[in-house]
Structure formats: C-alpha cells, structure tokens
Coordinates of C-alpha atoms and ligand atoms in Angstrom, one line a residue:
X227 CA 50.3 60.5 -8.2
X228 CA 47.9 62.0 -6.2
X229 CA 45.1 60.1 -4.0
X230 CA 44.4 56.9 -5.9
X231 CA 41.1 57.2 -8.7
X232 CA 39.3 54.6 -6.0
X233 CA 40.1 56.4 -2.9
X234 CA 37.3 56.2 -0.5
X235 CA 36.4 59.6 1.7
X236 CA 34.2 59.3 4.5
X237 CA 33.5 59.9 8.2
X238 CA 32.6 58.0 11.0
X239 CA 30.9 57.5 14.3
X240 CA 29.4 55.0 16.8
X241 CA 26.7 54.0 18.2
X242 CA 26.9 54.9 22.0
X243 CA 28.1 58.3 20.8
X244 CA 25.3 59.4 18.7
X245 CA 22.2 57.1 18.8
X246 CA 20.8 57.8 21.8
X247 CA 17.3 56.3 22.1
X248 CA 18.8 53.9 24.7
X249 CA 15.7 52.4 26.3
X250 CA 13.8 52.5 23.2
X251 CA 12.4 49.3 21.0
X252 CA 13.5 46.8 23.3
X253 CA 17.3 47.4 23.8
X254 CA 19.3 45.8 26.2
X255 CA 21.7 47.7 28.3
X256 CA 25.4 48.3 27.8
X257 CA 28.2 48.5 30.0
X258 CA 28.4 52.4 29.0
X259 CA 24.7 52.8 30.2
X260 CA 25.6 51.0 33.3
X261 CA 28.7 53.1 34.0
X262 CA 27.1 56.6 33.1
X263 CA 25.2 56.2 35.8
X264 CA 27.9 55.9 38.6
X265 CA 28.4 59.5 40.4
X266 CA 31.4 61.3 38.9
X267 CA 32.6 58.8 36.3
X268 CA 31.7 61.2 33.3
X269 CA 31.7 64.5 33.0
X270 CA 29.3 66.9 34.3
X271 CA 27.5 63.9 34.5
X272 CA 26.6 63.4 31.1
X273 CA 25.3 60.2 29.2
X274 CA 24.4 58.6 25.8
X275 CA 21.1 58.5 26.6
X276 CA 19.7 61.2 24.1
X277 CA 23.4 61.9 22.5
X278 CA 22.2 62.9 18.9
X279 CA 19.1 61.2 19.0
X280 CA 20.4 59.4 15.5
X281 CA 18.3 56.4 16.0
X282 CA 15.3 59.1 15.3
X283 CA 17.2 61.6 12.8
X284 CA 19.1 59.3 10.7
X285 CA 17.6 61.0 7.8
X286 CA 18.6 64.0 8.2
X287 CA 22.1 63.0 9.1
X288 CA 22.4 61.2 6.1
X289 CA 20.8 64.3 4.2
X290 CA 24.3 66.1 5.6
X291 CA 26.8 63.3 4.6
X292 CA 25.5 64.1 0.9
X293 CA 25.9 67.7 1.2
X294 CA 29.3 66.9 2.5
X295 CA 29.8 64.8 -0.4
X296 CA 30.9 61.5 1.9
X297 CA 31.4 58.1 -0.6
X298 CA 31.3 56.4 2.6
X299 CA 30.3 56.2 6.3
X300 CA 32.1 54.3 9.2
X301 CA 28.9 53.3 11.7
X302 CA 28.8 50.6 14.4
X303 CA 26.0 48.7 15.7
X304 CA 25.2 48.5 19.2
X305 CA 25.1 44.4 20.3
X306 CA 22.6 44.5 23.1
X307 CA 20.4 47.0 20.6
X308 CA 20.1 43.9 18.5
X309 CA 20.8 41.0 21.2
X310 CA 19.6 42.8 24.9
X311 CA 21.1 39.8 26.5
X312 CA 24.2 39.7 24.1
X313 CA 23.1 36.2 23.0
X314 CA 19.6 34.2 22.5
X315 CA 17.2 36.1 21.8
X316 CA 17.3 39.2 18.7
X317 CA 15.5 42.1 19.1
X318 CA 13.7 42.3 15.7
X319 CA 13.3 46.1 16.3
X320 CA 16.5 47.3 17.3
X321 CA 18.0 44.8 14.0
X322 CA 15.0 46.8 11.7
X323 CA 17.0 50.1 12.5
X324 CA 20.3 49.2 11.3
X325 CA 18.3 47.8 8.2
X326 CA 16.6 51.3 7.8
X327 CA 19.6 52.9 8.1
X328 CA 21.4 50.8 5.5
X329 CA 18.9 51.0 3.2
X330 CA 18.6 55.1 3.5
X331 CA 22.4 55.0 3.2
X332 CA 22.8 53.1 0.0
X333 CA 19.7 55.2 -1.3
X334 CA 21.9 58.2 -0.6
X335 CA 25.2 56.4 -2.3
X336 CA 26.7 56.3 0.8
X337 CA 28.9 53.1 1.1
X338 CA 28.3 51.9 4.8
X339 CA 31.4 50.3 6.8
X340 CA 30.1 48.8 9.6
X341 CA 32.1 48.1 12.7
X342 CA 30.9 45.5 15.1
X343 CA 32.1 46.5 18.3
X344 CA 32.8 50.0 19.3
X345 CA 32.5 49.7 23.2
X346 CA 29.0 49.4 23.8
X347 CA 29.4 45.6 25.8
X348 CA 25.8 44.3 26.8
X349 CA 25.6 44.3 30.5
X350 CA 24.0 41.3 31.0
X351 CA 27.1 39.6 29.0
X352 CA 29.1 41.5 31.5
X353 CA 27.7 39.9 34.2
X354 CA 28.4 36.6 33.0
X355 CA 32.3 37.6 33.0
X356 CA 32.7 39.7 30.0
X357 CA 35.9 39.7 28.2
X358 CA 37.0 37.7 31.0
X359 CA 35.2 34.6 30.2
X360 CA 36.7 32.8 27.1
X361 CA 32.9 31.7 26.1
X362 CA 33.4 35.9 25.2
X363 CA 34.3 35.0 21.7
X364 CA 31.5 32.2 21.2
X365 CA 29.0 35.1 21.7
X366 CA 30.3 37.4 19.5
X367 CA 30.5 35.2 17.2
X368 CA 26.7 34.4 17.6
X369 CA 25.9 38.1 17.1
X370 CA 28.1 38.5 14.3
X371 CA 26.3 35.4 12.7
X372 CA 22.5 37.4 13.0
X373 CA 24.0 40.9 11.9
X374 CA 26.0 39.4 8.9
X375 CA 22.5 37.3 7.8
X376 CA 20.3 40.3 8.1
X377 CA 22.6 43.1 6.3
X378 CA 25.3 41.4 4.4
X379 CA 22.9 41.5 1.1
X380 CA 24.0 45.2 1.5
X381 CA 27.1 45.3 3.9
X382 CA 30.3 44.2 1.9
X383 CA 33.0 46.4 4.3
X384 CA 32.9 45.4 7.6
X385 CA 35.4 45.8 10.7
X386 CA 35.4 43.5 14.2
X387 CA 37.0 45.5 17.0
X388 CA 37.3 48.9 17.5
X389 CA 40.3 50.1 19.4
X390 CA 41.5 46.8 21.7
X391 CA 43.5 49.3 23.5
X392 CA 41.2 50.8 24.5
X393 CA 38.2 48.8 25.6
X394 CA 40.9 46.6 26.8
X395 CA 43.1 49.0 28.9
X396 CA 40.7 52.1 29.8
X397 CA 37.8 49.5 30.2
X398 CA 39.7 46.9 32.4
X399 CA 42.7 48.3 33.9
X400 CA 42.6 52.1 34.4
X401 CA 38.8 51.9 34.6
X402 CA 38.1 55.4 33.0
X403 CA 35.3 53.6 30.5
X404 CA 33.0 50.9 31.0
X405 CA 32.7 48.5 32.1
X406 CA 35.0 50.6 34.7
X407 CA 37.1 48.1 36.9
X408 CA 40.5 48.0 37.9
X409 CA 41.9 44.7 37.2
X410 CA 45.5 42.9 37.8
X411 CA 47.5 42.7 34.2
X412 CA 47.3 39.0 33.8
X413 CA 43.3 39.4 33.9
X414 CA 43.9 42.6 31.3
X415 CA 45.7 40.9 29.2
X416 CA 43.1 37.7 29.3
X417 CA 40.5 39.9 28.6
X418 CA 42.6 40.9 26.0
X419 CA 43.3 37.9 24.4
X420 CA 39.6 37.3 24.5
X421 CA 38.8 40.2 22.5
X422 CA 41.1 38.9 19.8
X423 CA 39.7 35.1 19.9
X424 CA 36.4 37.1 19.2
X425 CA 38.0 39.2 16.4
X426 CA 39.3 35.7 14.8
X427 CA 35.6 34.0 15.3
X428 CA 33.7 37.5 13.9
X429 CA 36.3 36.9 10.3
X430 CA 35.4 33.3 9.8
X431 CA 31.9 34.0 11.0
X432 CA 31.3 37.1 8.6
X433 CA 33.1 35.1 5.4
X434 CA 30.7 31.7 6.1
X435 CA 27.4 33.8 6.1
X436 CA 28.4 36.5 3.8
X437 CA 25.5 36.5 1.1
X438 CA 28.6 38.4 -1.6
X439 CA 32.3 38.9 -1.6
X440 CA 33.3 41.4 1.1
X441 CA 36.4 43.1 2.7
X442 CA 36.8 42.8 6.5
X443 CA 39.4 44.9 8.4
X444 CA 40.2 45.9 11.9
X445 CA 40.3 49.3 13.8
X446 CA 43.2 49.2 16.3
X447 CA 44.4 52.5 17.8
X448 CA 47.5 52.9 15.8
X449 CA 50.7 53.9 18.3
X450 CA 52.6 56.0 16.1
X451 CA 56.3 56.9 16.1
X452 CA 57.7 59.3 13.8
X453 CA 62.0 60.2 13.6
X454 CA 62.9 63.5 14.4
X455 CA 65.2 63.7 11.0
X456 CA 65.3 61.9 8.1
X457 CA 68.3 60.7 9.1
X458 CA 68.3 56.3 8.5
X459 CA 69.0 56.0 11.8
X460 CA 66.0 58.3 13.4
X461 CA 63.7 56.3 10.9
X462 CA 65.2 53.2 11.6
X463 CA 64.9 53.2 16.2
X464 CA 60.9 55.2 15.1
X465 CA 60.8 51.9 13.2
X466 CA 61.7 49.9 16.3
X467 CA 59.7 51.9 18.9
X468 CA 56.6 51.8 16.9
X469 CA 56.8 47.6 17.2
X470 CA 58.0 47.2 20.7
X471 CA 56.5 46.2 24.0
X472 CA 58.0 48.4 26.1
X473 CA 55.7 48.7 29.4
X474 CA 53.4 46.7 31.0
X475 CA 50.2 48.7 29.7
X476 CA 47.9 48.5 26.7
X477 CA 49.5 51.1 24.8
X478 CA 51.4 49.2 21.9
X479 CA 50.9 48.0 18.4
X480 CA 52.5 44.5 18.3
X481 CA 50.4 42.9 21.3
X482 CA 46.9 43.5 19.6
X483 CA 48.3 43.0 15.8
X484 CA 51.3 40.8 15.5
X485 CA 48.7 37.5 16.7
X486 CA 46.0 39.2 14.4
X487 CA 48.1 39.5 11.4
X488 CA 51.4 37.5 11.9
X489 CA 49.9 34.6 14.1
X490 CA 52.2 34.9 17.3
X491 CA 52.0 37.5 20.2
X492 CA 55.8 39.5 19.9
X493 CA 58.3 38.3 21.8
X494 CA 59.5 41.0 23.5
X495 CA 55.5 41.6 24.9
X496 CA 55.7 37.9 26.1
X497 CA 59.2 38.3 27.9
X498 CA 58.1 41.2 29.7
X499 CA 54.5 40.0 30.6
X500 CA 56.2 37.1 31.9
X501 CA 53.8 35.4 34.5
X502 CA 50.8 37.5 33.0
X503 CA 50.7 36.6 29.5
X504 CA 47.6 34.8 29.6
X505 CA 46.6 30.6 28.5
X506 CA 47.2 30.7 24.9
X507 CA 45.5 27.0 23.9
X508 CA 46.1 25.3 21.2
X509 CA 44.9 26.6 17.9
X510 CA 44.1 30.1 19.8
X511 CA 46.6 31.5 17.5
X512 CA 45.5 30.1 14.3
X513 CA 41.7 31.1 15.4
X514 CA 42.8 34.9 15.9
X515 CA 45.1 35.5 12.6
X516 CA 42.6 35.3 10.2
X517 CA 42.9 36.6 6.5
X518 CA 42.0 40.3 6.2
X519 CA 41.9 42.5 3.5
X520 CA 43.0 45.8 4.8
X521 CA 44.6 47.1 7.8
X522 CA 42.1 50.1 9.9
X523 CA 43.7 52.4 11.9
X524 CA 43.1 54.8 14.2
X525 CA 45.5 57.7 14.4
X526 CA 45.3 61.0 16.2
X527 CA 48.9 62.1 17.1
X528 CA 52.2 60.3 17.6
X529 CA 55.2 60.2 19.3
X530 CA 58.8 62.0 17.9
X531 CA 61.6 59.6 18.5
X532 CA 65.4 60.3 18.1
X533 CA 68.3 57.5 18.0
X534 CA 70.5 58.1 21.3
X535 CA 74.3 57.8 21.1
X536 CA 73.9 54.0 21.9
X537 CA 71.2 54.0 19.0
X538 CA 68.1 53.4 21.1
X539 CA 64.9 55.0 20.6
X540 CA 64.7 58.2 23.1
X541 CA 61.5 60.6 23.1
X542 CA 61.5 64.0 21.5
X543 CA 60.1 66.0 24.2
X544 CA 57.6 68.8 22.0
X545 CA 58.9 72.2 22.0
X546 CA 58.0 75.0 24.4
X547 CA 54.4 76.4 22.7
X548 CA 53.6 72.8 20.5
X549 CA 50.2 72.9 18.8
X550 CA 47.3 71.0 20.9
X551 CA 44.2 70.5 20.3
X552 CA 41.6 71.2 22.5
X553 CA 42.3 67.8 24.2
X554 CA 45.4 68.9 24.4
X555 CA 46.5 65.7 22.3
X556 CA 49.8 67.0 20.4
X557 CA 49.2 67.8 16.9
X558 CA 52.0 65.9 14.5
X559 CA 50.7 66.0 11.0
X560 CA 53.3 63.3 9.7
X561 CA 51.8 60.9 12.1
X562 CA 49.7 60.0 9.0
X563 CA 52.8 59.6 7.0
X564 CA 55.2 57.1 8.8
X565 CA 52.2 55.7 10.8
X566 CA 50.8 53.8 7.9
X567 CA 54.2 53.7 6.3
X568 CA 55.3 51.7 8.7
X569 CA 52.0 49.0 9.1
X570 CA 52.4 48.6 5.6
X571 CA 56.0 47.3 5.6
X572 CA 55.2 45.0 8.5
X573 CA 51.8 44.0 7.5
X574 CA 51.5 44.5 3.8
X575 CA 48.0 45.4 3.7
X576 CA 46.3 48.4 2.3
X577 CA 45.9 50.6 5.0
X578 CA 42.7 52.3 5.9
X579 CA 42.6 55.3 8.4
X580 CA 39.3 54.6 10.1
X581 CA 40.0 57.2 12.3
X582 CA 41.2 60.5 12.5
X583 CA 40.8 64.6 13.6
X584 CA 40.6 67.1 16.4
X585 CA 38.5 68.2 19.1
X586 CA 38.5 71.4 18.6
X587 CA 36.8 74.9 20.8
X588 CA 33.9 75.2 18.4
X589 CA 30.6 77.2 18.9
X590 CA 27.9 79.1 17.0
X591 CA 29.1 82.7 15.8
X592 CA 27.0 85.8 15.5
X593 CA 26.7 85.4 11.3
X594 CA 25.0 81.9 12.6
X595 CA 28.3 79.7 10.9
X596 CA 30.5 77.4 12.5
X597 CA 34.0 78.5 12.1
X598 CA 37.0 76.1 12.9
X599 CA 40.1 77.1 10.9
X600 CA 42.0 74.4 13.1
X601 CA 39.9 71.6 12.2
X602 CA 40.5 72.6 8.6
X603 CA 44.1 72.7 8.9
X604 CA 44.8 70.0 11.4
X605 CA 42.8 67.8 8.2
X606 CA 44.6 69.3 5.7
X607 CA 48.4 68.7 7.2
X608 CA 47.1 65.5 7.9
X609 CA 45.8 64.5 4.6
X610 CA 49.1 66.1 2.5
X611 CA 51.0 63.8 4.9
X612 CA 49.1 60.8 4.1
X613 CA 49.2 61.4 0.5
X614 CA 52.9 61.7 0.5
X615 CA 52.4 58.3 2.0
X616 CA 50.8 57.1 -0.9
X617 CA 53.6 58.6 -3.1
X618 CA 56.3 56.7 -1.9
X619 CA 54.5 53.3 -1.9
X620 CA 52.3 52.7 0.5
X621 CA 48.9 51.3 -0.4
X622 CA 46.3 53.5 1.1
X623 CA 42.8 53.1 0.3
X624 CA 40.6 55.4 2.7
X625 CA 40.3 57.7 5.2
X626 CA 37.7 58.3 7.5
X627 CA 37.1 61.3 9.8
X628 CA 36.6 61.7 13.5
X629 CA 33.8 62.7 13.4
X630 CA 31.1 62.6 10.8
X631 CA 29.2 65.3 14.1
X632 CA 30.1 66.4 17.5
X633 CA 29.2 63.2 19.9
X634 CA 29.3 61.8 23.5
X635 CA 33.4 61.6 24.1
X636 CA 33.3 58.8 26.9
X637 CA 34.1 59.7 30.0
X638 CA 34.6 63.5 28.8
X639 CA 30.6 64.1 27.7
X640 CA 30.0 66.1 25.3
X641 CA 32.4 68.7 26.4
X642 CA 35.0 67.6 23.5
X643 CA 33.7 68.5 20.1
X644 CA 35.1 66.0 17.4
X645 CA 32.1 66.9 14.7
X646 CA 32.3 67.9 11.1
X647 CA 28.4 68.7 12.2
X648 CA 28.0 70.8 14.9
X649 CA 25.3 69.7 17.2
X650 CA 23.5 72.2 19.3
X651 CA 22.4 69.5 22.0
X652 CA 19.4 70.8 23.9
X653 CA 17.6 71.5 20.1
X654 CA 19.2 69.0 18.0
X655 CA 20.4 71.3 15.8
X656 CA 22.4 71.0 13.3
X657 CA 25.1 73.1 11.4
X658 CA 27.6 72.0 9.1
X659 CA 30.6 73.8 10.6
X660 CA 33.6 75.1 8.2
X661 CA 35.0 72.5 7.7
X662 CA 32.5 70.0 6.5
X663 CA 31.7 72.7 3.8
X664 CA 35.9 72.7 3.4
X665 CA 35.9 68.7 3.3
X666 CA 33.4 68.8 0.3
X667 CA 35.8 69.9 -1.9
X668 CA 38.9 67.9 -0.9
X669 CA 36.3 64.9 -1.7
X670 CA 35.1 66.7 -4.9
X671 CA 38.6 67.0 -6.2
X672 CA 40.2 63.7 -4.8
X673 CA 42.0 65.7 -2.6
X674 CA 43.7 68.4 -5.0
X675 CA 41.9 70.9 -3.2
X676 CA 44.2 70.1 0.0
X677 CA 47.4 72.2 -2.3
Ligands
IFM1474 O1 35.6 59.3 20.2 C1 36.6 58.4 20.2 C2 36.2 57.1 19.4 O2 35.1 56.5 20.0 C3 37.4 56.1 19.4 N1 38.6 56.7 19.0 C4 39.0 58.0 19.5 C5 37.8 59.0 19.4 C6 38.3 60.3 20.0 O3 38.7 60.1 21.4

C-alpha cells in the first residue's frame, strides 16, 4: 500500500501571517497587532500589517493552489476580523471575506479546512483577561456559533486550536508572541486550561449549528520522540518520553491532549504541577474531551531518544554537522513516522499532519526560478516516512504543508521563508518556487512520485 485512494494533499496558512489588510473593513485589533508594535519584539521590526496582502489577492493565490494541484487548503479566520470586540457585535464585512474566499475555493475544488484560532486573540478580549478569565471559553464559543452559521453550508472540516503550546507558553510565559507577558505557571497553566474549555465549547458548538455532517479535529504541536534503534527497548522509553510531563514548561503532548481526548489531565503533569495545576470544576473535564474525528498535528522535527542502562529515556545528542534548516530546527525525517505512530496507538484517531516543512534560504535566481532542493528533499524524507507510517497500520488521512507561501513568522518577520510560493514582499510577487512545481506531481501521483 501506498498513500490511501482518499488521501488528502494540501497546504496551509493563517490569517495574521498572510492577510494583511489589518485596519481594513472594520476589523478589530489582535493581540499580534498590539504586540508588533512594541520596539524590538519582532524582527527588524516587521508586522502583519500588509503581510501578503491575501485579503486583496485571494484570487490569485487560489489561482496558484490549482496550479499546484492542492485537494485542500488549511486557512484560519481571524476572530476580531469578524467580531472587533471578540464578542457582540459581527462585522458583516470582515465575515463576507471569509465567505468570498470559500466560495472562490470550492469554485477552484479546493476543499477548505478551516481552523478557528491560530493566534490572532482580539485585544479588546484581552483586556478583559484573555485566556485568563474562564468567561474565555463562553466567547469563543459565541464566535464559533456566528462562523459555523455563516459558512458551515460549505465548511465540513474544521479545527479549534492551533498549537496550545504555543499561544499558551510563547504567548503567556516566555512572552516571545502576543499577547507578550511573562506570567507565573499556575496562571500559564489556567490560561491553559482555558484554551481547552474553549476547544471543548467550539466541538459542541460547531456539531449543534452545523447545517451537514462534518469532521472537527485539533492542531496541537506534536512533541515528537523517535528511538535511536529499532531496538524494543529504544522504541519502547521514545514511547514513554513522547507521553511524559517531564518539566514545568508547555512543551509536552499529554497536558494539552490526554484531557482533550482521554478526559483527565496525565498524572505525572499534575504531580509535578503540584500547587499550579489550575481549578479543574466539575464537569470541566467532560466539557473539554469532546468526540473528534481526527487527530491534527503539527510536526517539524523531533527528538532521538535512547533507553539508558537503568532503561530511562536519555537524549540523543545530533551528531557533529546534523542537517538544519535555516531555523536551525534539526531535520529528522522519521519524525513523521513514529510521531503519528505513536498518537495513533494512544488516541486511535486518524491522524492528520496539519503542519509540516522547512524554512529554508530561498531567493530569486538569475534564470528568474526559485530553486530550493532542500525544501524538496526535507518533503520528500518526510513524506516516505509518513507513508511507511501508513504501511504498518497507522490511519493517516492528510497532510498539509508549512506553507502554502512564504509569510510573517511571528516574532522572526518575514526573515524565515516557510513558502511553497515565494513572495517577493515590496511587489507582491509571486513565484512558485521548485518545489511547489515538485509537490504537483507527488499530488498527481498520490505520492509515487516521492520513489
Ligand atoms: O508559522 C508557524 C505556524 O504559524 C505555526 N506552526 C509553526 C509554523 C512555523 O514556525
């Protein structure tokens, strides 16, 4: 077997990173707005305020995706676009755009998934408390309830949260993104467990106003561990690893997907939270593990893990010269193998990679072309490893690229290029680079181009 017959190729991107057109039509701002204005917290200065100017070219970006062949695109929708105050009053324009862009998409046969949060907070919710305050879930369930209404005639794949981790830990603990504070644990953590009483309301709100049967998933970053050997017990402590809580950070699987899919927060995160696991009322638990119907994942890289002579988990350190992107985030193909190996066995649900690529050093050459042999084979290793995946049993239904074009990176600007599409930013321009023209034909031949 191959990639299944129904296996969905695509590419994604988000709203803050692409749309620009931030003051336009009546949107509200967004914690990213806010923060890309404070001296020195992006790079060179840069913000989403133009980004790819999407909100004006979605045409001809969706003109692209057919040349690239895409069956499907991963898109999110900004909130205070379509709510400027987060809740109340809906800004009828900024909802018309995601409805133009639907429509164009499904004229183009491009399936839309749409996530409903990928970091772009409205401010003025922020200043009521943000994640902090636990009405946090009530109001994303209130914008949930007007995007599902307006676009669910067309909408049937749908995704909550974007990276928890993330938003969570950079946003609220590090301060690196927006909304940019520092905060003690405990008031991480509650945050946190906000964000996953608003993932539990966005399910049941999207199945009660769904106008047709529709799959809903989630887009965690998925913290991979992969065994230096084949040998049962490397696989067996990368096992392990991958579902511990092992620090008193963000940076786990089991903290943001055990309550989501197994109903309890793991015990090992609570015993070493201690004092900072945060209220947990009752029926919190019940509220947040709501069914899904696949498992999203984000997965860039992962860890190599060896079992130790007492047979604990102990890091593989990467050998002298170890490829890196141009983030200089490791490159481990077979992250894509044992990651969603491994979610499968302890979530048994079809696993879709929502995420996944390279920055990479790209630019224009003299022949006009954009040539980037590593973003071709960092794909392609990554692929054959997730297809080997599929051969031995586990149930994989998609895979989504990072990125559909090159985009605002957060707090790096637009100096990391993630793109399929290169964009030249003071023109707009636009250039498929190698390896969208490459990607074509892994999608034209279900993926036997990859051999
Ligand atoms: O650009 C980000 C994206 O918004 C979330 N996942 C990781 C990507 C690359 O850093």
């Amino acid at each position: 077997m191959s990639f299944p017959k129904e296996f969905v190729w695509g590419a994604a991107a988000a709203s803050y990173q692409i749309e620009g057109a931030a003051r336009e039509d009546g949107k509200g701002l967004s914690v990213w707005d806010m923060l890309c204005r404070k001296p020195g917290a992006i790079w060179s200065g840069h913000s989403g305020d133009v980004a790819c100017d999407h909100y004006h070219r979605y045409p001809e970006d969706i003109g692209l995706m057919q040349q690239i062949g895409l069956y499907a695109y991963r898109l999110s929708l900004s909130w205070p676009r379509i709510m400027p105050d987060g809740v109340g009053t809906v800004n009828d324009a900024g909802l018309a755009f995601y409805d133009r862009l639907i429509d164009a998409l499904l004229a183009a046969n491009i399936t839309p998934y749409v996530t409903l949060f990928h970091w772009d907070y409205p401010y003025e919710l922020y200043c009521r408390g943000g994640w902090l305050n636990r009405d946090s879930s009530d109001w994303f369930a209130e914008y949930t309830a007007v995007v599902v209404d307006k676009l669910s005639d067309r909408v049937r794949h749908w995704m909550t949260l974007n990276e928890p981790q993330c938003f969570i830990g950079l946003g609220h603990s590090t301060g690196e993104h927006a909304p940019g504070v520092k905060l003690p644990f405990a008031e991480v953590l509650r945050a946190g467990h906000n964000s996953l009483l608003a993932h539990g309301k966005a399910v049941q709100t999207i199945r009660a106003h769904s106008k047709q049967p529709c799959e809903i998933g989630y887009a965690p970053v998925g913290v991979v561990k992969m065994p230096a050997s084949d040998a049962p017990e490397d696989i067996e402590v990368a096992r392990q690893a991958m579902f511990s809580v092992t620090n008193k950070g963000p940076w786990n699987n089991t903290w943001w997907m055990d309550p989501v899919i197994l109903g309890q927060y793991p015990e090992d995160g609570l015993k070493l939270f201690g004092a900072d696991v945060p209220e947990v009322r009752p029926g919190d638990l019940e509220t947040i593990c709501q069914p899904l119907d696949f498992f999203g994942t984000n997965i860039y890289q992962g860890e190599r893990v060896k079992a130790n002579a007492a047979g604990q988990a102990e890091s593989v350190p990467l050998r002298t010269g170890h490829e890196l992107t141009a983030f200089r985030w490791p490159v481990t193909p077979d992250a894509l193998y044992w990651g969603p190996r491994f979610f499968w066995e302890r979530y048994k649900l079809p696993i879709v990679i929502t995420e996944n690529g390279l920055s990479n050093i790209d630019w224009v050459s003299l022949d006009g072309q954009v040539h980037d042999p590593q973003r071709i084979d960092y794909t392609a290793r990554h692929l054959l490893e997730l297809e080997r995946a599929g051969q031995d049993g586990v149930d994989i239904r998609g895979y989504f690229h990072w990125s559909l074009m090159d985009n605002f990176e957060w707090a790096e600007g637009y100096k990391e290029r993630f793109g399929l599409i290169y964009v030249e930013y003071p023109t707009q321009q636009r250039i498929l680079k190698d390896s969208a023209h490459w990607y074509a034909e892994v999608i034209k031949s279900n993926g036997a181009a990859l051999k």
